[in-house]
CSV table of C-alpha atoms in Angstrom, one decimal:
chain,number,residue,atom,x,y,z
M,1,UNK,CA,-13.5,-21.5,43.7
M,2,UNK,CA,-17.2,-20.7,43.3
M,3,UNK,CA,-17.1,-17.3,45.1
M,4,UNK,CA,-18.2,-15.6,41.9
M,5,UNK,CA,-21.5,-17.4,42.0
M,6,UNK,CA,-23.4,-14.6,43.9
M,7,UNK,CA,-27.0,-15.6,43.6
M,8,UNK,CA,-28.2,-12.3,45.0
M,9,UNK,CA,-26.6,-10.6,42.1
M,10,UNK,CA,-27.1,-13.1,39.4
M,11,UNK,CA,-30.6,-14.6,39.2
M,12,UNK,CA,-29.5,-18.0,37.9
M,13,UNK,CA,-32.8,-19.7,38.6
M,14,UNK,CA,-34.8,-16.8,37.2
M,15,UNK,CA,-32.8,-17.0,33.9
M,16,UNK,CA,-33.3,-20.7,33.6
M,17,UNK,CA,-37.0,-20.2,34.3
M,18,UNK,CA,-37.2,-17.8,31.3
M,19,UNK,CA,-35.4,-20.5,29.3
M,20,UNK,CA,-37.9,-23.1,30.3
M,21,UNK,CA,-40.8,-20.8,29.5
M,22,UNK,CA,-39.4,-20.0,26.1
M,23,UNK,CA,-39.0,-23.8,25.5
M,24,UNK,CA,-42.5,-24.7,26.7
M,25,UNK,CA,-44.4,-21.9,24.9
M,26,UNK,CA,-42.4,-22.5,21.7
M,27,UNK,CA,-42.9,-26.3,22.0
M,28,UNK,CA,-46.7,-25.9,22.2
M,29,UNK,CA,-46.7,-23.4,19.4
M,30,UNK,CA,-44.6,-25.5,17.1
M,31,UNK,CA,-46.5,-28.7,17.9
M,32,UNK,CA,-49.7,-27.0,16.7
M,33,UNK,CA,-48.2,-25.2,13.7
M,34,UNK,CA,-46.1,-28.3,12.8
M,35,UNK,CA,-49.2,-30.5,12.8
M,36,UNK,CA,-51.0,-28.1,10.6
M,37,UNK,CA,-48.0,-28.0,8.2
M,38,UNK,CA,-47.8,-31.8,8.1
M,39,UNK,CA,-51.5,-31.9,7.3
M,40,UNK,CA,-50.9,-29.5,4.5
M,41,UNK,CA,-48.0,-31.6,3.1
M,42,UNK,CA,-50.2,-34.7,2.8
M,43,UNK,CA,-53.4,-32.9,1.8
M,44,UNK,CA,-55.1,-33.5,-1.5
M,45,UNK,CA,-55.0,-29.7,-2.4
M,46,UNK,CA,-52.0,-28.9,-4.5
M,47,UNK,CA,-51.7,-25.3,-3.3
M,48,UNK,CA,-51.5,-26.5,0.3
M,49,UNK,CA,-48.9,-29.1,-0.5
M,50,UNK,CA,-46.8,-26.4,-2.4
M,51,UNK,CA,-47.1,-24.0,0.5
M,52,UNK,CA,-46.2,-26.7,3.1
M,53,UNK,CA,-43.2,-27.9,1.1
M,54,UNK,CA,-41.9,-24.4,0.4
M,55,UNK,CA,-42.3,-23.3,4.1
M,56,UNK,CA,-40.5,-26.3,5.5
M,57,UNK,CA,-37.7,-26.1,3.0
M,58,UNK,CA,-37.2,-22.3,3.4
M,59,UNK,CA,-37.5,-22.1,7.2
M,60,UNK,CA,-35.5,-25.2,8.2
M,61,UNK,CA,-32.6,-24.1,5.9
M,62,UNK,CA,-32.5,-20.6,7.3
M,63,UNK,CA,-30.2,-20.0,10.3
M,64,UNK,CA,-32.2,-19.5,13.5
M,65,UNK,CA,-30.2,-16.4,14.4
M,66,UNK,CA,-31.4,-14.8,11.2
M,67,UNK,CA,-35.0,-15.7,11.9
M,68,UNK,CA,-34.8,-14.4,15.5
M,69,UNK,CA,-33.0,-11.2,14.5
M,70,UNK,CA,-35.6,-10.7,11.7
M,71,UNK,CA,-38.5,-10.9,14.2
M,72,UNK,CA,-36.8,-8.0,16.2
M,73,UNK,CA,-35.3,-5.9,13.5
M,74,UNK,CA,-37.8,-6.6,10.8
M,75,UNK,CA,-41.2,-7.3,12.4
M,76,UNK,CA,-40.8,-5.1,15.5
M,77,UNK,CA,-38.5,-2.2,14.6
M,78,UNK,CA,-39.3,-1.8,11.0
M,79,UNK,CA,-42.9,-2.9,10.7
M,80,UNK,CA,-43.9,-1.9,14.3
M,81,UNK,CA,-45.4,-5.3,15.3
M,82,UNK,CA,-44.9,-5.3,19.1
M,83,UNK,CA,-47.1,-8.4,19.7
M,84,UNK,CA,-49.0,-6.4,22.4
M,85,UNK,CA,-45.9,-6.0,24.5
M,86,UNK,CA,-45.7,-2.9,26.7
M,87,UNK,CA,-41.9,-2.9,27.1
M,88,UNK,CA,-39.0,-4.3,25.2
M,89,UNK,CA,-38.8,-7.1,27.7
M,90,UNK,CA,-42.3,-8.4,26.9
M,91,UNK,CA,-42.1,-7.7,23.2
M,92,UNK,CA,-38.8,-9.5,22.9
M,93,UNK,CA,-40.0,-12.6,24.8
M,94,UNK,CA,-43.0,-12.9,22.5
M,95,UNK,CA,-41.0,-12.3,19.4
M,96,UNK,CA,-38.5,-15.0,20.4
M,97,UNK,CA,-41.4,-17.4,21.0
M,98,UNK,CA,-42.7,-16.5,17.5
M,99,UNK,CA,-39.3,-17.0,15.9
M,100,UNK,CA,-38.6,-20.3,17.7
M,101,UNK,CA,-42.1,-21.6,16.9
M,102,UNK,CA,-41.8,-20.7,13.2
M,103,UNK,CA,-38.4,-22.5,13.0
M,104,UNK,CA,-39.1,-25.6,15.1
M,105,UNK,CA,-42.5,-26.2,13.4
M,106,UNK,CA,-40.6,-27.1,10.2
M,107,UNK,CA,-38.8,-29.9,12.1
M,108,UNK,CA,-42.0,-31.0,13.9
M,109,UNK,CA,-43.8,-31.2,10.5
M,110,UNK,CA,-41.1,-33.4,9.0
M,111,UNK,CA,-41.0,-35.7,12.1
M,112,UNK,CA,-44.7,-36.1,12.0
M,113,UNK,CA,-44.8,-36.7,8.3
M,114,UNK,CA,-42.4,-39.6,8.7
M,115,UNK,CA,-44.9,-40.9,11.4
M,116,UNK,CA,-47.7,-40.6,8.9
M,117,UNK,CA,-45.8,-42.8,6.5
M,118,UNK,CA,-45.6,-45.5,9.2
M,119,UNK,CA,-49.4,-45.9,9.1
M,120,UNK,CA,-50.3,-48.5,6.4
M,121,UNK,CA,-52.0,-46.9,3.4
M,122,UNK,CA,-54.8,-49.4,3.6
M,123,UNK,CA,-56.1,-47.8,6.7
M,124,UNK,CA,-56.5,-44.4,5.1
M,125,UNK,CA,-58.1,-46.1,2.1
M,126,UNK,CA,-60.5,-48.0,4.3
M,127,UNK,CA,-61.4,-44.9,6.2
M,128,UNK,CA,-62.1,-43.1,2.9
M,129,UNK,CA,-64.2,-46.0,1.8
M,130,UNK,CA,-66.3,-45.6,5.0
M,131,UNK,CA,-67.1,-42.1,3.8
M,132,UNK,CA,-64.8,-40.1,6.2
M,133,UNK,CA,-63.6,-36.8,4.9
M,134,UNK,CA,-59.8,-36.0,4.5
M,135,UNK,CA,-59.7,-34.1,7.9
M,136,UNK,CA,-61.6,-36.9,9.6
M,137,UNK,CA,-59.2,-39.5,8.2
M,138,UNK,CA,-56.3,-37.5,9.4
M,139,UNK,CA,-57.8,-36.7,12.8
M,140,UNK,CA,-59.4,-40.0,13.7
M,141,UNK,CA,-57.2,-42.6,12.0
M,142,UNK,CA,-53.8,-41.5,10.8
M,143,UNK,CA,-52.5,-38.8,13.2
M,144,UNK,CA,-53.3,-40.7,16.5
M,145,UNK,CA,-51.1,-43.5,15.2
M,146,UNK,CA,-48.5,-41.2,13.7
M,147,UNK,CA,-48.0,-39.3,16.9
M,148,UNK,CA,-47.5,-42.5,18.9
M,149,UNK,CA,-44.7,-43.5,16.5
M,150,UNK,CA,-42.8,-40.2,16.5
M,151,UNK,CA,-42.5,-39.5,20.2
M,152,UNK,CA,-38.8,-40.3,20.2
M,153,UNK,CA,-38.0,-38.0,17.2
M,154,UNK,CA,-40.1,-35.3,18.7
M,155,UNK,CA,-38.1,-35.6,21.9
M,156,UNK,CA,-35.0,-34.8,19.8
M,157,UNK,CA,-36.7,-31.8,18.4
M,158,UNK,CA,-37.7,-30.6,21.9
M,159,UNK,CA,-34.2,-31.0,23.2
M,160,UNK,CA,-32.8,-29.1,20.2
M,161,UNK,CA,-35.5,-26.4,20.8
M,162,UNK,CA,-34.5,-26.1,24.5
M,163,UNK,CA,-30.9,-25.5,23.5
M,164,UNK,CA,-31.9,-23.2,20.6
M,165,UNK,CA,-33.6,-20.9,23.1
M,166,UNK,CA,-30.1,-19.5,23.8
M,167,UNK,CA,-30.3,-17.7,20.4
M,168,UNK,CA,-33.0,-15.5,22.0
M,169,UNK,CA,-30.1,-13.7,23.8
M,170,UNK,CA,-29.3,-12.1,20.4
M,171,UNK,CA,-32.4,-9.9,20.8
M,172,UNK,CA,-32.0,-9.4,24.5
M,173,UNK,CA,-34.4,-11.9,26.1
M,174,UNK,CA,-33.1,-12.3,29.7
M,175,UNK,CA,-32.6,-16.1,29.5
M,176,UNK,CA,-29.7,-18.3,30.6
M,177,UNK,CA,-27.3,-17.5,27.8
M,178,UNK,CA,-27.6,-13.7,28.4
M,179,UNK,CA,-26.9,-14.2,32.1
M,180,UNK,CA,-23.9,-16.3,31.1
M,181,UNK,CA,-22.6,-13.4,29.0
M,182,UNK,CA,-23.1,-11.0,31.8
M,183,UNK,CA,-21.3,-13.2,34.3
M,184,UNK,CA,-18.4,-13.9,32.0
M,185,UNK,CA,-18.1,-10.1,31.4
M,186,UNK,CA,-17.9,-9.4,35.2
M,187,UNK,CA,-16.1,-12.4,36.6
M,188,UNK,CA,-13.4,-13.5,34.2
M,189,UNK,CA,-14.1,-17.2,34.7
M,190,UNK,CA,-15.1,-18.4,31.3
M,191,UNK,CA,-14.7,-22.2,31.9
M,192,UNK,CA,-16.4,-22.4,35.3
M,193,UNK,CA,-19.3,-20.2,34.2
M,194,UNK,CA,-19.7,-22.0,30.9
M,195,UNK,CA,-19.6,-25.3,32.9
M,196,UNK,CA,-22.4,-24.2,35.2
M,197,UNK,CA,-24.6,-23.2,32.3
M,198,UNK,CA,-23.9,-26.4,30.4
M,199,UNK,CA,-24.9,-28.3,33.5
M,200,UNK,CA,-28.1,-26.3,33.8
M,201,UNK,CA,-29.0,-27.2,30.2
M,202,UNK,CA,-28.2,-30.9,30.8
M,203,UNK,CA,-30.5,-30.8,33.9
M,204,UNK,CA,-33.3,-29.4,31.7
M,205,UNK,CA,-32.9,-31.7,28.7
M,206,UNK,CA,-31.7,-35.0,30.2
M,207,UNK,CA,-35.0,-35.7,32.1
M,208,UNK,CA,-37.0,-34.6,29.0
M,209,UNK,CA,-35.2,-37.2,26.9
M,210,UNK,CA,-35.5,-40.0,29.4
M,211,UNK,CA,-39.2,-39.3,30.1
M,212,UNK,CA,-40.1,-39.1,26.5
M,213,UNK,CA,-38.0,-42.2,25.7
M,214,UNK,CA,-40.1,-44.1,28.2
M,215,UNK,CA,-43.3,-42.6,26.9
M,216,UNK,CA,-42.5,-43.5,23.4
M,217,UNK,CA,-41.9,-47.2,24.4
M,218,UNK,CA,-45.2,-47.2,26.3
M,219,UNK,CA,-47.4,-45.8,23.5
M,220,UNK,CA,-45.6,-47.4,20.5
M,221,UNK,CA,-48.0,-49.0,18.1
M,222,UNK,CA,-47.1,-52.7,17.9
M,223,UNK,CA,-47.3,-53.9,14.4
K,1,UNK,CA,-11.9,-58.5,16.2
K,2,UNK,CA,-14.6,-56.3,17.6
K,3,UNK,CA,-12.5,-55.3,20.5
K,4,UNK,CA,-9.5,-54.5,18.3
K,5,UNK,CA,-11.6,-52.2,16.1
K,6,UNK,CA,-12.8,-50.2,19.1
K,7,UNK,CA,-9.3,-50.0,20.5
K,8,UNK,CA,-8.1,-48.7,17.3
K,9,UNK,CA,-10.9,-46.1,17.2
K,10,UNK,CA,-10.1,-45.0,20.7
K,11,UNK,CA,-6.4,-44.8,20.0
K,12,UNK,CA,-7.0,-42.6,17.0
K,13,UNK,CA,-9.2,-40.3,19.0
K,14,UNK,CA,-6.4,-39.9,21.5
K,15,UNK,CA,-3.9,-39.4,18.8
K,16,UNK,CA,-6.1,-36.7,17.3
K,17,UNK,CA,-6.5,-35.0,20.7
K,18,UNK,CA,-2.7,-35.1,21.3
K,19,UNK,CA,-1.8,-33.6,17.9
K,20,UNK,CA,-4.5,-31.0,18.3
K,21,UNK,CA,-3.1,-29.9,21.7
K,22,UNK,CA,0.4,-30.2,20.4
K,23,UNK,CA,-0.4,-27.8,17.6
K,24,UNK,CA,-2.0,-25.4,20.1
K,25,UNK,CA,1.0,-25.3,22.4
K,26,UNK,CA,3.4,-25.0,19.5
K,27,UNK,CA,1.6,-21.8,18.4
K,28,UNK,CA,1.7,-20.4,21.8
K,29,UNK,CA,5.4,-21.2,22.2
K,30,UNK,CA,6.7,-19.8,18.9
K,31,UNK,CA,4.9,-16.4,18.9
K,32,UNK,CA,3.9,-15.9,22.5
K,33,UNK,CA,6.5,-17.4,24.7
K,34,UNK,CA,9.6,-15.3,24.7
K,35,UNK,CA,8.3,-12.2,22.9
K,36,UNK,CA,10.3,-9.0,22.5
K,37,UNK,CA,13.3,-10.3,20.6
K,38,UNK,CA,11.9,-11.2,17.2
K,39,UNK,CA,8.3,-10.0,17.4
K,40,UNK,CA,5.2,-9.5,19.4
K,41,UNK,CA,1.7,-11.0,19.3
K,42,UNK,CA,-0.9,-8.5,20.4
K,43,UNK,CA,-4.6,-9.1,21.0
K,44,UNK,CA,-7.0,-6.4,19.7
K,45,UNK,CA,-10.6,-6.1,18.7
K,46,UNK,CA,-11.3,-6.7,15.0
K,47,UNK,CA,-14.7,-5.2,15.0
K,48,UNK,CA,-14.7,-2.0,16.9
K,49,UNK,CA,-14.6,1.1,14.7
K,50,UNK,CA,-12.2,3.8,16.0
K,51,UNK,CA,-10.6,1.4,18.4
K,52,UNK,CA,-9.6,-1.8,16.7
K,53,UNK,CA,-11.0,-2.5,13.2
K,54,UNK,CA,-9.9,-4.8,10.5
K,55,UNK,CA,-10.5,-3.3,7.1
K,56,UNK,CA,-11.0,-5.0,3.7
K,57,UNK,CA,-7.3,-4.9,2.9
K,58,UNK,CA,-6.5,-6.8,6.1
K,59,UNK,CA,-5.0,-3.8,7.8
K,60,UNK,CA,-5.9,-2.6,11.3
K,61,UNK,CA,-6.9,0.8,12.3
K,62,UNK,CA,-8.0,2.4,15.5
K,63,UNK,CA,-6.9,3.9,18.8
K,64,UNK,CA,-6.1,0.6,20.5
K,65,UNK,CA,-4.0,-0.3,17.4
K,66,UNK,CA,-2.1,3.0,17.6
K,67,UNK,CA,-1.4,2.5,21.3
K,68,UNK,CA,-0.2,-1.1,20.7
K,69,UNK,CA,2.0,-0.1,17.8
K,70,UNK,CA,3.6,2.7,19.9
K,71,UNK,CA,4.2,0.5,22.9
K,72,UNK,CA,5.6,-2.2,20.7
K,73,UNK,CA,7.9,0.4,19.2
K,74,UNK,CA,9.2,1.3,22.6
K,75,UNK,CA,9.8,-2.4,23.3
K,76,UNK,CA,12.0,-2.5,20.2
K,77,UNK,CA,9.6,-4.1,17.8
K,78,UNK,CA,8.9,-2.7,14.3
K,79,UNK,CA,5.2,-2.4,13.2
K,80,UNK,CA,5.7,-5.1,10.6
K,81,UNK,CA,6.9,-7.6,13.2
K,82,UNK,CA,3.7,-7.4,15.1
K,83,UNK,CA,1.2,-10.2,14.8
K,84,UNK,CA,-2.3,-9.1,15.5
K,85,UNK,CA,-4.7,-11.5,17.0
K,86,UNK,CA,-8.4,-11.1,17.6
K,87,UNK,CA,-9.2,-10.9,21.3
K,88,UNK,CA,-12.9,-11.1,21.8
K,89,UNK,CA,-14.2,-10.0,25.2
K,90,UNK,CA,-15.0,-13.4,26.8
K,91,UNK,CA,-11.7,-14.9,25.6
K,92,UNK,CA,-9.2,-12.3,26.8
K,93,UNK,CA,-8.2,-13.9,30.1
K,94,UNK,CA,-7.6,-17.3,28.6
K,95,UNK,CA,-5.6,-15.9,25.7
K,96,UNK,CA,-3.2,-14.3,28.2
K,97,UNK,CA,-3.1,-17.4,30.5
K,98,UNK,CA,-2.4,-19.7,27.5
K,99,UNK,CA,0.3,-17.5,26.2
K,100,UNK,CA,-1.5,-17.0,22.8
K,101,UNK,CA,-0.7,-13.3,23.0
K,102,UNK,CA,2.0,-11.2,24.7
K,103,UNK,CA,-0.4,-8.5,25.7
K,104,UNK,CA,-3.9,-7.3,24.9
K,105,UNK,CA,-5.1,-3.8,24.0
K,106,UNK,CA,-8.8,-4.3,23.4
K,107,UNK,CA,-11.0,-1.9,25.4
K,108,UNK,CA,-10.0,-4.0,28.4
K,109,UNK,CA,-11.4,-2.4,31.5
K,110,UNK,CA,-9.4,-2.8,34.7
K,111,UNK,CA,-11.5,-4.5,37.3
K,112,UNK,CA,-10.7,-6.3,40.6
K,113,UNK,CA,-12.3,-9.5,39.3
K,114,UNK,CA,-10.1,-9.5,36.3
K,115,UNK,CA,-7.0,-8.6,38.3
K,116,UNK,CA,-7.3,-12.0,40.0
K,117,UNK,CA,-6.7,-13.6,36.7
K,118,UNK,CA,-4.4,-11.3,34.8
K,119,UNK,CA,-2.3,-8.2,35.3
K,120,UNK,CA,-2.7,-4.8,33.8
K,121,UNK,CA,-0.5,-1.9,32.7
K,122,UNK,CA,-1.8,1.6,32.3
K,123,UNK,CA,-4.6,2.7,32.2
K,124,UNK,CA,-4.0,4.3,28.8
K,125,UNK,CA,-7.5,5.8,28.6
K,126,UNK,CA,-10.4,6.7,30.9
K,127,UNK,CA,-13.6,6.2,29.1
K,128,UNK,CA,-16.9,7.5,30.2
K,129,UNK,CA,-20.2,5.8,29.7
K,130,UNK,CA,-22.4,8.0,27.6
K,131,UNK,CA,-25.4,8.0,25.3
K,132,UNK,CA,-25.4,8.2,21.5
K,133,UNK,CA,-28.5,10.0,20.2
K,134,UNK,CA,-29.8,11.1,16.9
K,135,UNK,CA,-28.1,14.4,15.8
K,136,UNK,CA,-30.2,17.4,16.8
K,137,UNK,CA,-31.8,15.7,19.9
K,138,UNK,CA,-30.6,16.2,23.4
K,139,UNK,CA,-30.8,14.5,26.8
K,140,UNK,CA,-30.7,17.1,29.6
K,141,UNK,CA,-29.6,15.1,32.5
K,142,UNK,CA,-29.4,11.6,34.0
K,143,UNK,CA,-33.0,11.7,35.3
K,144,UNK,CA,-34.3,12.0,31.7
K,145,UNK,CA,-32.8,8.5,31.0
K,146,UNK,CA,-35.8,6.8,32.6
K,147,UNK,CA,-38.1,8.0,29.9
K,148,UNK,CA,-35.9,6.8,27.0
K,149,UNK,CA,-35.9,3.6,25.1
K,150,UNK,CA,-32.2,2.5,25.4
K,151,UNK,CA,-30.2,0.0,23.6
K,152,UNK,CA,-26.9,-1.8,24.5
K,153,UNK,CA,-25.1,-5.0,24.0
K,154,UNK,CA,-26.4,-8.1,25.8
K,155,UNK,CA,-24.5,-8.7,29.0
K,156,UNK,CA,-22.1,-5.8,28.7
K,157,UNK,CA,-21.0,-3.8,31.6
K,158,UNK,CA,-22.7,-0.7,30.3
K,159,UNK,CA,-26.1,-2.4,30.1
K,160,UNK,CA,-25.7,-3.6,33.7
K,161,UNK,CA,-24.5,-0.3,35.0
K,162,UNK,CA,-27.4,1.6,33.5
K,163,UNK,CA,-29.9,-0.7,35.2
K,164,UNK,CA,-28.0,-0.8,38.5
K,165,UNK,CA,-27.1,2.8,38.9
K,166,UNK,CA,-29.5,5.0,37.0
K,167,UNK,CA,-32.7,3.7,35.8
K,168,UNK,CA,-33.9,0.4,37.3
K,169,UNK,CA,-37.1,0.1,35.2
K,170,UNK,CA,-35.5,1.6,32.1
K,171,UNK,CA,-36.8,0.2,28.8
K,172,UNK,CA,-33.6,-1.5,27.7
K,173,UNK,CA,-33.2,-3.4,24.5
K,174,UNK,CA,-30.2,-5.6,24.4
K,175,UNK,CA,-28.7,-6.9,21.2
K,176,UNK,CA,-25.8,-9.1,20.3
K,177,UNK,CA,-23.9,-6.2,18.8
K,178,UNK,CA,-23.8,-2.5,18.5
K,179,UNK,CA,-24.7,-2.4,14.8
K,180,UNK,CA,-28.2,-3.8,15.5
K,181,UNK,CA,-28.6,-1.0,18.0
K,182,UNK,CA,-27.6,1.6,15.4
K,183,UNK,CA,-30.3,0.2,13.1
K,184,UNK,CA,-32.8,0.8,15.8
K,185,UNK,CA,-31.5,4.2,16.6
K,186,UNK,CA,-31.7,5.2,13.0
K,187,UNK,CA,-35.2,4.0,12.4
K,188,UNK,CA,-36.5,5.3,15.7
K,189,UNK,CA,-37.2,2.1,17.6
K,190,UNK,CA,-34.8,3.2,20.3
K,191,UNK,CA,-33.8,6.7,21.4
K,192,UNK,CA,-30.3,6.1,22.6
K,193,UNK,CA,-27.4,3.7,22.5
K,194,UNK,CA,-25.4,3.5,25.6
K,195,UNK,CA,-21.8,2.3,26.2
K,196,UNK,CA,-18.3,3.8,26.6
K,197,UNK,CA,-17.9,7.1,24.8
K,198,UNK,CA,-14.9,5.8,22.9
K,199,UNK,CA,-16.9,3.0,21.3
K,200,UNK,CA,-19.8,5.4,20.6
K,201,UNK,CA,-17.5,8.0,19.0
K,202,UNK,CA,-15.9,5.3,16.9
K,203,UNK,CA,-19.3,4.4,15.4
K,204,UNK,CA,-20.4,8.0,15.0
K,205,UNK,CA,-17.1,8.8,13.2
K,206,UNK,CA,-17.6,6.0,10.6
K,207,UNK,CA,-18.0,7.4,7.1
K,208,UNK,CA,-21.5,5.9,6.7
K,209,UNK,CA,-22.8,7.3,10.0
K,210,UNK,CA,-21.2,10.8,9.9
K,211,UNK,CA,-23.5,13.5,10.9
K,212,UNK,CA,-26.4,11.2,11.9
K,213,UNK,CA,-25.6,10.6,15.5
K,214,UNK,CA,-23.9,12.5,18.3
K,215,UNK,CA,-22.9,12.0,21.9
K,216,UNK,CA,-25.2,13.3,24.6
K,217,UNK,CA,-22.2,14.3,26.8
K,218,UNK,CA,-23.4,12.7,30.1
K,219,UNK,CA,-21.2,11.0,32.6
K,220,UNK,CA,-22.7,7.7,33.5
K,221,UNK,CA,-19.6,6.1,35.0
K,222,UNK,CA,-15.9,5.6,34.2
K,223,UNK,CA,-14.0,2.7,32.7
K,224,UNK,CA,-10.3,2.5,32.9
K,225,UNK,CA,-8.8,0.9,29.8
K,226,UNK,CA,-5.7,-1.1,30.6
K,227,UNK,CA,-3.3,-3.2,28.7
K,228,UNK,CA,-3.8,-6.8,29.7
K,229,UNK,CA,-0.7,-8.8,30.6
K,230,UNK,CA,-0.1,-12.3,31.8
K,231,UNK,CA,-0.5,-12.4,35.6
K,232,UNK,CA,2.4,-11.0,37.6
K,233,UNK,CA,4.7,-10.1,34.6
K,234,UNK,CA,6.0,-7.0,36.4
K,235,UNK,CA,8.9,-6.6,34.1
K,236,UNK,CA,6.7,-6.2,31.0
K,237,UNK,CA,4.3,-4.1,33.1
K,238,UNK,CA,7.0,-1.6,34.0
K,239,UNK,CA,8.2,-1.4,30.4
K,240,UNK,CA,4.7,-0.8,29.1
K,241,UNK,CA,4.0,1.8,31.8
K,242,UNK,CA,7.1,3.6,30.8
K,243,UNK,CA,6.2,3.5,27.1
K,244,UNK,CA,2.7,4.9,27.9
K,245,UNK,CA,4.2,7.7,30.0
K,246,UNK,CA,6.4,8.6,27.1
K,247,UNK,CA,3.5,8.5,24.7
K,248,UNK,CA,1.4,10.8,27.0
K,249,UNK,CA,4.3,13.3,27.1
K,250,UNK,CA,5.5,13.5,23.5
K,251,UNK,CA,2.0,14.2,22.2
K,252,UNK,CA,1.6,10.9,20.3
K,253,UNK,CA,-1.3,9.9,22.6
K,254,UNK,CA,-3.3,13.1,22.1
K,255,UNK,CA,-2.7,12.7,18.3
K,256,UNK,CA,-4.0,9.2,18.4
K,257,UNK,CA,-7.2,10.2,20.2
K,258,UNK,CA,-7.7,13.1,17.8
K,259,UNK,CA,-7.2,11.0,14.7
K,260,UNK,CA,-9.4,8.1,15.7
K,261,UNK,CA,-12.2,9.6,17.8
K,262,UNK,CA,-12.0,13.3,16.8
K,263,UNK,CA,-14.4,13.2,13.8
K,264,UNK,CA,-17.4,12.5,16.2
K,265,UNK,CA,-16.8,15.7,18.1
K,266,UNK,CA,-14.9,13.9,20.8
K,267,UNK,CA,-12.9,16.3,22.9
K,268,UNK,CA,-9.4,15.0,23.7
K,269,UNK,CA,-9.3,14.6,27.5
K,270,UNK,CA,-6.2,14.8,29.7
K,271,UNK,CA,-4.0,11.8,29.7
K,272,UNK,CA,-4.8,9.4,32.5
K,273,UNK,CA,-2.5,8.7,35.4
K,274,UNK,CA,-0.8,5.3,35.5
K,275,UNK,CA,-2.1,3.4,38.5
K,276,UNK,CA,-1.2,-0.2,37.8
K,277,UNK,CA,2.2,-1.3,39.0
K,278,UNK,CA,3.9,-2.9,41.8
């Protein structure tokens, strides 16, 4: 029944390794960029607030496929931004990370902003009264508590991101979804192959969810 | 009370599932099951210029469509009694197994793996893998492929073949569809688009692309296009094979090739030999 699963011919683990790399790099990138965006959205500078709000609303309402295709057709092919990649393979991987980061950061920002709202306003006011600057208030008082309260929503975002990496197949990144297309094309076993890949993604995302669920309970701020 | 609520919910889910599947099998039964007497349901591509393309008026044009119409005519079905159905590449085997279509004419290459799931009639065309390049450029031989930036569709047989057989470290850009590759070919990001020459010719022959691209004329491997049938339907297989033979002989086949693929400078090859059959 599983004769078609020729691991010599189909590098199943290699493909999932690329998926995992895409997810990890994009997760780090979007955590950083999302945090900056959240900072902008609560900042006292109107221009930053406007930029943060506009970015989040435009990016999160644009289909991911459009963003990913834009990185390849727009940034790379038309504007010639190769992100230092020597071949299509390297360039595409980096473009996909860029696109996924830009997209996921919008969701990270909103999750984090809801966390900021859980920190009582009095704390920020007290910190201001002590003479801390805006960035110090955010860095030392508000964000540490905000992060601890949004681990569970961020886990959702991370799981969604892991599954969204499949969109990178649209610009030819050799991750799991592309290998799945290849196998279906050759082997005419759409359900079995689809099942294997679904299982692979569950194996990636289920532990992530369980682990982060446990972490979120451990670090929650008891109020 | 709580229990009754959840039971009701579960029951309605089941009911929904049942009606949904009932609908599905109804569809299959009415237009797929007995076929022949009142009409035919034929699977084709909807998005492949020159082969099977749906235009704005909901009409279908292309080589596969002409083949299917001729074969249906030989089976005693008028063109207006044909129901076209979209057969996307990954779904073709299941459409035949479920009886959603009577047969499939959709650039369906005959392979041993597929023959374990479905049967074929034909082949009705032998396509060659080739390169599509910008008009005025040329690729001398297969060794020169290594130095090119190539483009193809993610996961397609053509993309795999070029990596396996010709150029292992070739710089290959894979996209979800051919039109993205054409954008790249036009703006210079890639040097060549590779897949079956029929598909390439279909794109090159489109009004908006005419004169911009041409085929390189290399032979990078053959694909035998067959008509996909439900497994072991030898009666239909024989009828379709006979219809194809007739089409090859009376000139309708060459005419269909010329009409659909000719504008791209595609030379009509000899008709293939029917190899599928018991």
